[in-house]
Coordinates of C-alpha atoms and ligand atoms in Angstrom, one line a residue:
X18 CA 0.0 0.0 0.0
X19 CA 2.1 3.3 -1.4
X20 CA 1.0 6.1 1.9
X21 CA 0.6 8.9 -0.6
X22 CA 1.1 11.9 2.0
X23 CA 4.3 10.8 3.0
X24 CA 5.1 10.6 -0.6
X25 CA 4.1 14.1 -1.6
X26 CA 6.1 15.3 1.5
X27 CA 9.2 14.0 -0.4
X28 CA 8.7 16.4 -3.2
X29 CA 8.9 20.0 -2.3
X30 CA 7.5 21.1 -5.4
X31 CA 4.3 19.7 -4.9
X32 CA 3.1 22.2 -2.6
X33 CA 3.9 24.8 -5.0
X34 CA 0.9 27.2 -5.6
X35 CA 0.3 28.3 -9.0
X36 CA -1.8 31.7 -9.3
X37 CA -2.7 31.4 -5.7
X38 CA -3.8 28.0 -6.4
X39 CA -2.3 24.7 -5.2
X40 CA -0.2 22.7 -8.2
X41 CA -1.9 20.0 -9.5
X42 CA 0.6 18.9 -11.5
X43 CA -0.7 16.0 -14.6
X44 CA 2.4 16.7 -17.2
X45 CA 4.3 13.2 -15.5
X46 CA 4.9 11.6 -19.3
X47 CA 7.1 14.9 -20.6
X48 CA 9.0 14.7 -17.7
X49 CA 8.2 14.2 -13.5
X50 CA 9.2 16.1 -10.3
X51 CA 12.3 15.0 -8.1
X52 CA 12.3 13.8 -4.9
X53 CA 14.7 15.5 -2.1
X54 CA 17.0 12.5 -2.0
X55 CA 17.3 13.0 -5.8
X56 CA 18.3 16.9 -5.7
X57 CA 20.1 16.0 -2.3
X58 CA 22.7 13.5 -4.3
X59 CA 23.2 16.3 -7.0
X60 CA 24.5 18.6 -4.4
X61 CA 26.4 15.5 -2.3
X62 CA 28.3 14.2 -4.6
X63 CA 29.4 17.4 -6.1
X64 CA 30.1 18.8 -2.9
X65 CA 31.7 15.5 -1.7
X66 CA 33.4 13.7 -4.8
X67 CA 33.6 15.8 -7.6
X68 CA 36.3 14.5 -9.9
X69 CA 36.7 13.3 -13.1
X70 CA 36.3 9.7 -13.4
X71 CA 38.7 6.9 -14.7
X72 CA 42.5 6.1 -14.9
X73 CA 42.5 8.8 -11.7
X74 CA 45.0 7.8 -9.4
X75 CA 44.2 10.4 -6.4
X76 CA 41.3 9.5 -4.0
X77 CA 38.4 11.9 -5.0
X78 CA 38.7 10.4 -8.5
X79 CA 38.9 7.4 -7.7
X80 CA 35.3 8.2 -5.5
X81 CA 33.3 9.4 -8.3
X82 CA 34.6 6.5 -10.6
X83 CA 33.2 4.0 -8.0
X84 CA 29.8 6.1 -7.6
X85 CA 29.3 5.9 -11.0
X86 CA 29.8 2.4 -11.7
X87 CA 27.6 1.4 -8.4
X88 CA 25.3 3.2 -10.3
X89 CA 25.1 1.0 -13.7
X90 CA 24.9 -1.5 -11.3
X91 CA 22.0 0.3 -10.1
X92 CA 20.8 0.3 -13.6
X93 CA 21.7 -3.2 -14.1
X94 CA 19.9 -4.6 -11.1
X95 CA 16.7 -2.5 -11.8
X96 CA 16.6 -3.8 -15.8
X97 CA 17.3 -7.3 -14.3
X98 CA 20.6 -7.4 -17.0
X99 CA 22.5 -10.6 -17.5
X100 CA 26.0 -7.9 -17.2
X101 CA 26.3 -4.6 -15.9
X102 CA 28.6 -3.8 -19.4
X103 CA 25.2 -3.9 -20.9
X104 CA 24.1 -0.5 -19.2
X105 CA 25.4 2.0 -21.8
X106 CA 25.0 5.8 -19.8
X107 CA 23.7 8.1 -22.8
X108 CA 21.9 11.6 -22.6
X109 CA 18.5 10.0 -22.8
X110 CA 16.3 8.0 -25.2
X111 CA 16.5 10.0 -27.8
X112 CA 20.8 9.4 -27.9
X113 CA 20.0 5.9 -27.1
X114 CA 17.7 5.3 -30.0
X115 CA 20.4 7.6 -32.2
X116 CA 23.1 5.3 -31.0
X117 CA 21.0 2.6 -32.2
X118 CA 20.3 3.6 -35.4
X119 CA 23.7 4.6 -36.0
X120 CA 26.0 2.0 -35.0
X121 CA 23.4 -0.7 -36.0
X122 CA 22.7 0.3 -39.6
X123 CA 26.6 0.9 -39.9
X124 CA 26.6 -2.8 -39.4
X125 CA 24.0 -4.5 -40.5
X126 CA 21.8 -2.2 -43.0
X127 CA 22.2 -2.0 -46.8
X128 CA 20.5 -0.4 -49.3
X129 CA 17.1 -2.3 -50.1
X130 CA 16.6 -3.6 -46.5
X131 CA 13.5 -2.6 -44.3
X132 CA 13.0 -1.3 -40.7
X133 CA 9.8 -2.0 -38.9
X134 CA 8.3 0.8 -36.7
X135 CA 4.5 1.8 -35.1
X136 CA 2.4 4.4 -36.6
X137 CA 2.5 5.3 -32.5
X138 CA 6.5 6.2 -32.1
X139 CA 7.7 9.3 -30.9
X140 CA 9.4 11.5 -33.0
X141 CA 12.7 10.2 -31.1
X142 CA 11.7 6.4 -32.4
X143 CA 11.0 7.7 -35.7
X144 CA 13.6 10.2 -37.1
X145 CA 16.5 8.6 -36.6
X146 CA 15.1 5.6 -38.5
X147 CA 14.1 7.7 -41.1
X148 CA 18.1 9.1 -41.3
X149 CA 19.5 5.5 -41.1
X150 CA 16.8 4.9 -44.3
X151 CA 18.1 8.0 -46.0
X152 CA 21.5 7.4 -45.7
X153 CA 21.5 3.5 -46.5
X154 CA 18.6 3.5 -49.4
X155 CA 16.1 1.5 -46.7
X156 CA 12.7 0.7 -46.3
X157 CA 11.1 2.5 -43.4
X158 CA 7.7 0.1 -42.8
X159 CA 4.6 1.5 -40.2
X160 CA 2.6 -1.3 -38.6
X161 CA -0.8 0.3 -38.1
X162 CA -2.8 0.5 -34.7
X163 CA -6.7 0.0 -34.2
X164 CA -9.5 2.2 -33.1
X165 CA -8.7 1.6 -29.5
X166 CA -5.2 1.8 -29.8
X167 CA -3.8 -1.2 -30.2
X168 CA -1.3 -3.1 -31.6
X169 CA -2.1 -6.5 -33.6
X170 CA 0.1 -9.3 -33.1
X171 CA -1.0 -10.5 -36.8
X172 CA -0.4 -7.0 -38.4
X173 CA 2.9 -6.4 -36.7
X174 CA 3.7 -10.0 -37.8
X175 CA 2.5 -9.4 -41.6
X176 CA 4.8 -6.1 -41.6
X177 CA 7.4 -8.1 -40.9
X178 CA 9.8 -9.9 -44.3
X179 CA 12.8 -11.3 -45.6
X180 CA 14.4 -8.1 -45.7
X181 CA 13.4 -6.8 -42.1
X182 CA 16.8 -5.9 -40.2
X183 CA 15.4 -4.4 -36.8
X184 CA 12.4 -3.6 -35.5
X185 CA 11.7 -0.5 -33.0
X186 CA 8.6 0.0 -30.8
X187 CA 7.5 2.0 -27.7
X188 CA 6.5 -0.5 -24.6
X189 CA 4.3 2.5 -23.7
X190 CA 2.5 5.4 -26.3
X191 CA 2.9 8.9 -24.6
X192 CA 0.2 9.4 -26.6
X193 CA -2.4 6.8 -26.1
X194 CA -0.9 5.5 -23.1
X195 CA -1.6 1.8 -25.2
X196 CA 1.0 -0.8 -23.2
X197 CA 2.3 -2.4 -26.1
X198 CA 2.5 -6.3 -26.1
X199 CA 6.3 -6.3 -26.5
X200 CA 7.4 -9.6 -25.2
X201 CA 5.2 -11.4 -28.0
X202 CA 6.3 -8.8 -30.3
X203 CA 9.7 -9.8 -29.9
X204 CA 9.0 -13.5 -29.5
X205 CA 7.6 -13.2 -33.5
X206 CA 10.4 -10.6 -34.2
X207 CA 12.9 -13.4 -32.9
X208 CA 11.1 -16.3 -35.0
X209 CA 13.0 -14.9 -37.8
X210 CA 15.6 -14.1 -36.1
X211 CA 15.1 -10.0 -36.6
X212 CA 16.7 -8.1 -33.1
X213 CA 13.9 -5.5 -31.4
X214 CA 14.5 -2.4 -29.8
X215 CA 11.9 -1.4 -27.0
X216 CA 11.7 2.3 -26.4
X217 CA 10.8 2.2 -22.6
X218 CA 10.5 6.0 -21.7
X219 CA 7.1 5.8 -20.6
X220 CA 7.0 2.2 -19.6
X221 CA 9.7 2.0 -16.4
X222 CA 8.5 4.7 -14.1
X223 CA 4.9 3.1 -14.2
X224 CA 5.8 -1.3 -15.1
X225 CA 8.6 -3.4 -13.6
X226 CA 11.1 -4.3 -16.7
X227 CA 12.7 -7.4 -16.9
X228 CA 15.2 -7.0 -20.4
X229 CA 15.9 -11.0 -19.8
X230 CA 12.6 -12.0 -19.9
X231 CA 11.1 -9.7 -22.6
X232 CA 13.9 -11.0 -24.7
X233 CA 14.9 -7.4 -25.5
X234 CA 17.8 -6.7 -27.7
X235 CA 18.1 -3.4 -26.8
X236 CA 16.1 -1.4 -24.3
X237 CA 16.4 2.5 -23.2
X238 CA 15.2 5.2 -21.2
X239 CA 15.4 8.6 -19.8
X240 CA 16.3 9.4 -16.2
X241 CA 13.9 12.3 -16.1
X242 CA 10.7 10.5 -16.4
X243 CA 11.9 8.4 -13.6
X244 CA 12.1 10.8 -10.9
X245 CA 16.0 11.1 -11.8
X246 CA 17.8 14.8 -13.0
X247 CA 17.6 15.3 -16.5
X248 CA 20.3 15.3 -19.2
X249 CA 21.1 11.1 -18.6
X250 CA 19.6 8.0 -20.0
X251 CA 20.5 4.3 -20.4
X252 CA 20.9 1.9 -23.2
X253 CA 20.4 -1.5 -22.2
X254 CA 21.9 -4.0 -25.3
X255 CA 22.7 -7.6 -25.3
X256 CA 26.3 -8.3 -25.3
X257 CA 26.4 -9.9 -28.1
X258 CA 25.0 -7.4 -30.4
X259 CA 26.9 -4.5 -28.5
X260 CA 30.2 -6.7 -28.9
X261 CA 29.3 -6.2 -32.5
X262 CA 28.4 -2.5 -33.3
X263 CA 30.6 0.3 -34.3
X264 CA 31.2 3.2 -32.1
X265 CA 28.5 6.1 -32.2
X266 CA 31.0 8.8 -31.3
X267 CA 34.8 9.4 -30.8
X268 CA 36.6 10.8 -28.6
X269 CA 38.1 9.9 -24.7
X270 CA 37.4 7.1 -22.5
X271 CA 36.2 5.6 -25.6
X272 CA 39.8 3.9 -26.5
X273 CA 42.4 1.2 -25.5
X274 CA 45.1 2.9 -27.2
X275 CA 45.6 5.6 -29.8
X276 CA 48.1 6.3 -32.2
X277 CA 48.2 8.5 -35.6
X278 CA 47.6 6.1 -37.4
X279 CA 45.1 3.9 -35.7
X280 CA 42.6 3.5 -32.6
X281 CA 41.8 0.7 -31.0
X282 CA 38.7 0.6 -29.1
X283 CA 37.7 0.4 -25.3
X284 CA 36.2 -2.5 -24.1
X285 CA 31.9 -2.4 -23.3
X286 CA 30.5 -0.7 -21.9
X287 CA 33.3 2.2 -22.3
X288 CA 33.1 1.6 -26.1
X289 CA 30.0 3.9 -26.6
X290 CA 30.6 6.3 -23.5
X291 CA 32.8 8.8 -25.3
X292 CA 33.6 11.9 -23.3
X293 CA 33.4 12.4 -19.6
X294 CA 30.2 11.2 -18.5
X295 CA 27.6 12.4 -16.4
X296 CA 29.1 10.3 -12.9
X297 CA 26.9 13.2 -11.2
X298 CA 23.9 12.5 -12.9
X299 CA 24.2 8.8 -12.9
X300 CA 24.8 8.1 -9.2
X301 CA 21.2 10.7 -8.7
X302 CA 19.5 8.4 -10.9
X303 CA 20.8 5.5 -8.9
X304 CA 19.3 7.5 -6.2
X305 CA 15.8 7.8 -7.9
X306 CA 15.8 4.2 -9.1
X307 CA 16.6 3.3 -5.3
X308 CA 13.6 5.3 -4.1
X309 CA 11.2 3.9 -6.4
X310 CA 12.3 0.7 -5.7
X311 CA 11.8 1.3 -1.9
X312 CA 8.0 2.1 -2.6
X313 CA 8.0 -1.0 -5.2
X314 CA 7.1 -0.9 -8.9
X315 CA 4.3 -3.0 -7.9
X316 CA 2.2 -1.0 -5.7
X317 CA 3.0 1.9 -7.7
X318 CA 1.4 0.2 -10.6
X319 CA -1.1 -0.9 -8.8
X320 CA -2.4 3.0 -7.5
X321 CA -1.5 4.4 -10.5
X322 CA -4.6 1.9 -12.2
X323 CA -6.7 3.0 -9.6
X324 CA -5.5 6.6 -10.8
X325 CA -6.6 5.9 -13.9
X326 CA -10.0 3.7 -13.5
X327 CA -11.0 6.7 -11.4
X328 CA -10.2 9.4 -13.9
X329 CA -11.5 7.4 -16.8
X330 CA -14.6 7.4 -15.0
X331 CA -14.8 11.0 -14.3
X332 CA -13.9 11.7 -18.0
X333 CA -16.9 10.0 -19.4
X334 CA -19.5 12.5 -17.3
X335 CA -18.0 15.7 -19.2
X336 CA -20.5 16.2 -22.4
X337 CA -19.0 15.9 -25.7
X338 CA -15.6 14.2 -24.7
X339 CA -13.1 12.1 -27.0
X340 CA -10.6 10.3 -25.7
X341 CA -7.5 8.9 -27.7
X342 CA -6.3 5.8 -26.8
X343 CA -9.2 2.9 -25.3
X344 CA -7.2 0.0 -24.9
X345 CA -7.6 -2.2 -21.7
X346 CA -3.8 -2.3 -21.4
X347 CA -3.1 1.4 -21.0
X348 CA -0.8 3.3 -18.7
X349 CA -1.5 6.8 -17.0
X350 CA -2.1 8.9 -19.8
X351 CA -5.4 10.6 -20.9
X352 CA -5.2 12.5 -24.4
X353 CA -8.5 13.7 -24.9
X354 CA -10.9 16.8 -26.9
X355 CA -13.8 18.2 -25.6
X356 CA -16.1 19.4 -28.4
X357 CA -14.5 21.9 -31.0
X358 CA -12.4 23.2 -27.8
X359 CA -8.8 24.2 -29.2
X360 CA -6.2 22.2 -26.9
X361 CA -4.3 25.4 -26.6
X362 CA -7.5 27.0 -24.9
X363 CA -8.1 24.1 -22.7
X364 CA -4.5 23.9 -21.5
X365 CA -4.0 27.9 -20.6
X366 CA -7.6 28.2 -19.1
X367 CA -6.6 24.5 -16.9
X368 CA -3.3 26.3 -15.7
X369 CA -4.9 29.4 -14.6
X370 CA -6.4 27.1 -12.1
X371 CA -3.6 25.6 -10.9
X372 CA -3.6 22.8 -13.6
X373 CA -0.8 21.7 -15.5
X374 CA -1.3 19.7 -18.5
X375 CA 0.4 19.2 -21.8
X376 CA -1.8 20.1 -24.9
X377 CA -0.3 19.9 -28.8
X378 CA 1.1 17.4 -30.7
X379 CA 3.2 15.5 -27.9
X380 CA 6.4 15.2 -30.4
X381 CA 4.0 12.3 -32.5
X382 CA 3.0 14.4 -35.4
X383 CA 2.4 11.4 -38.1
X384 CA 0.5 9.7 -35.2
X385 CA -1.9 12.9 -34.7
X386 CA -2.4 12.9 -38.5
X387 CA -3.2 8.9 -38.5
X388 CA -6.0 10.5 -35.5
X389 CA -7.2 13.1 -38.1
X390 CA -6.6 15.9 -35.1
X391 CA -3.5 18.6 -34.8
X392 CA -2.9 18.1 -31.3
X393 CA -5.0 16.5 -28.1
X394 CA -4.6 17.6 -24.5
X395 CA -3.1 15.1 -22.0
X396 CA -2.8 14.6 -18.6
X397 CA -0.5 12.3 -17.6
X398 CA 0.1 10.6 -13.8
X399 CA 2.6 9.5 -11.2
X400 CA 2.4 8.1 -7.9
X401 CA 2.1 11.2 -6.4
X402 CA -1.1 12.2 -7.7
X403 CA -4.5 11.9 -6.0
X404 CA -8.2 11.3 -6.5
X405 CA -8.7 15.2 -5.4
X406 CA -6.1 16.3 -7.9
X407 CA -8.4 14.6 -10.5
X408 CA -10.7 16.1 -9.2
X409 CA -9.8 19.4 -9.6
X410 CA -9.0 18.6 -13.1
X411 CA -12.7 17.7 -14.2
X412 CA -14.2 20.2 -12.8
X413 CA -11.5 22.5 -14.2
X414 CA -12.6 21.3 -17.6
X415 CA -16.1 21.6 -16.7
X416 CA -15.3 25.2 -15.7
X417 CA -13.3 25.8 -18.8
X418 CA -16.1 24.2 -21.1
X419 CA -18.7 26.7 -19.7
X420 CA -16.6 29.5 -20.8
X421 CA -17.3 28.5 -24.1
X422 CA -20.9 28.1 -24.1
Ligands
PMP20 N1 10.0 8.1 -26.4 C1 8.9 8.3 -25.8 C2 7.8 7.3 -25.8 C3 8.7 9.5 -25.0 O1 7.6 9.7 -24.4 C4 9.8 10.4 -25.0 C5 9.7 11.7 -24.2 N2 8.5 12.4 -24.4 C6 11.0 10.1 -25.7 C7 11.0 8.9 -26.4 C8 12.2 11.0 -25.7 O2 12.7 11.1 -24.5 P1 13.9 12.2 -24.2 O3 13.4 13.5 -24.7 O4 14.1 12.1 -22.7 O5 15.1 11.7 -24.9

């Protein structure tokens, strides 16, 4: 059972008050608040072992080094890995999924050969496809979703050919909130042997992840929408397909030894780490992923259903509502229109009450087209959020509907 006051009390900016009015805030899938102990490593491990990690002899160095790879053990443990030189540290997804792209179709992709995506992705799971397909003369293919938002096994599978080198897919839609089925996905993927990457940015703050079960070849996520600082992310990729890829960048830390003439590359996960990395960043994610692990992935599932049962049933008393996205397996996220209301409208009169909710196209563009709408408004939930707060947002958009009669 999560006790939800105690868990607000861990994030001071709840009780911010917007226009006089207490936050309510629904905007958890573009990115979430931060507990204290989150903000509280940021400032203890710069104040207490800042130094720049690797090869350091002296002591603070030598600190932050170990921090930082407790903390892809952190990752490691929390993604259920086989190897903690699976955990790649990256700036987020969308460096993941360019990674990806890159080093993969460097490797495996010529010209003629197809890529499998959702009509659902995120710009992030869809641009850098569409590069790699640019570049290398490839096939970019959409499997289609339903009217509820849903993915079929039999049309993913029919998208699917000789000449299919990867497939990419979100576990979650930020959109529709649709949870996809991504361990059959990858079962059929595997059947012919094609690798999948899962795009898990809005599935691991809300579902426990296991990358050894799902099967996934690669898997990724942004620290942000975790409770963790912004500006890091992880790649998760099997060994064996890491072992295989080209670098995505160049640079330090990156190498085994360098000469003018040739460089030979670092061992994993170092490989694809070039630069200093973020050993700040990553131990404060450690420190999120340790906090929502203390609550339990479970029983934050668990009230974030009852989150959204409730809400869905307050949704459907508001006259002339559409929502986007019906499936049975869906996470926290309502995208809805009411009427011929302008999202824009909706979301500026819902923050003058204290509301905050995201309204436009929610970086899916080709998906609002497929909806034959130019953007929805969404509110999206965390753990933190309560039957008042939604609540308060009905009858905020009751209040805002009657300004328009
Ligand atoms: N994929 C999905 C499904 C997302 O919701 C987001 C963030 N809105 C991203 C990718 C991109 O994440 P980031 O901007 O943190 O790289």
């Amino acid at each position: 059972m999560i006790d939800i006051q105690a868990i607000r009390n861990d994030f001071p900016i709840l009780q911010t008050t917007v226009y006089g009015k207490p936050l309510v805030y629904l905007d958890n899938a573009a990115t979430t608040q931060k507990p204290a102990c989150v903000t509280e490593q940021i400032v203890r491990a710069y104040s207490t072992m800042n130094a720049n990690i690797h090869r350091g002899v002296h002591y603070l160095s030598q600190q932050a080094t170990a921090a930082h790879e407790n903390a892809r053990q952190t990752v490691q443990h929390f993604l259920h890995a086989k190897f903690q030189h699976e955990i790649i540290f990256t700036r987020g997804t969308t460096e993941a999924i360019n990674l990806v792209a890159f080093s993969f179709g460097e490797a495996f992709c010529r010209q003629g050969d197809e890529i499998v995506i959702s009509g659902m992705e995120h710009h992030s799971n869809l641009v850098p496809w569409q590069m790699l397909a640019e570049r290398k003369g490839l096939t970019l293919k959409i499997v289609p979703f339903d009217d509820k938002g849903e993915l079929q096994l039999e049309t993913f599978e029919a998208a699917l050919s000789e000449k299919t080198r990867i497939v990419a897919l979100a576990h979650v839609s930020n959109v529709l909130g649709t949870v996809n089925p991504v361990k059959e996905i990858i079962e059929v993927a595997h059947r012919r042997n094609v690798p999948v990457l899962i795009d898990g940015a809005q599935a691991v703050p809300h579902i426990p992840v296991d990358v050894q079960t799902l099967d996934a070849d690669f898997y990724v996520f942004s620290s942000h929408k975790i409770y963790g600082p912004t500006g890091i992310g992880v790649l998760y990729g099997k060994e064996s397909w890491l072992n295989n890829l080209p670098p995505y960048q160049g640079g330090g830390e990156m190498i085994a030894t360098v000469s003018f003439e040739k460089t030979v590359y670092n061992e994993l996960p170092f490989k694809f780490e070039a630069g200093t990395p973020d050993y700040i960043g990553s131990t404060a994610l450690a420190a999120a992923l340790n906090y929502v692990g203390s609550i339990g992935l479970e029983d934050i599932a668990a009230y974030e259903r009852e989150l959204l049962a409730y809400a869905t049933e307050q949704f459907a008393t508001i006259p002339d509502i559409r929502l986007f996205g019906t499936s049975e397996r869906k996470s926290g996220v309502i995208s809805f229109l009411v009427g011929n209301i302008h999202p824009y409208d909706m979301g500026t009169l819902l923050d003058r009450q204290g509301i905050a909710v995201r309204t436009g196209h929610h970086c899916a563009e080709p998906l609002m087209n497929l909806l034959g709408v130019d953007g929805t408004v969404r509110a999206s939930f965390a753990f933190y959020n309560t039957m008042e707060e939604i609540d308060r947002l009905i009858a905020g958009i009751k209040k805002a509907v009657a300004m328009f009669v």
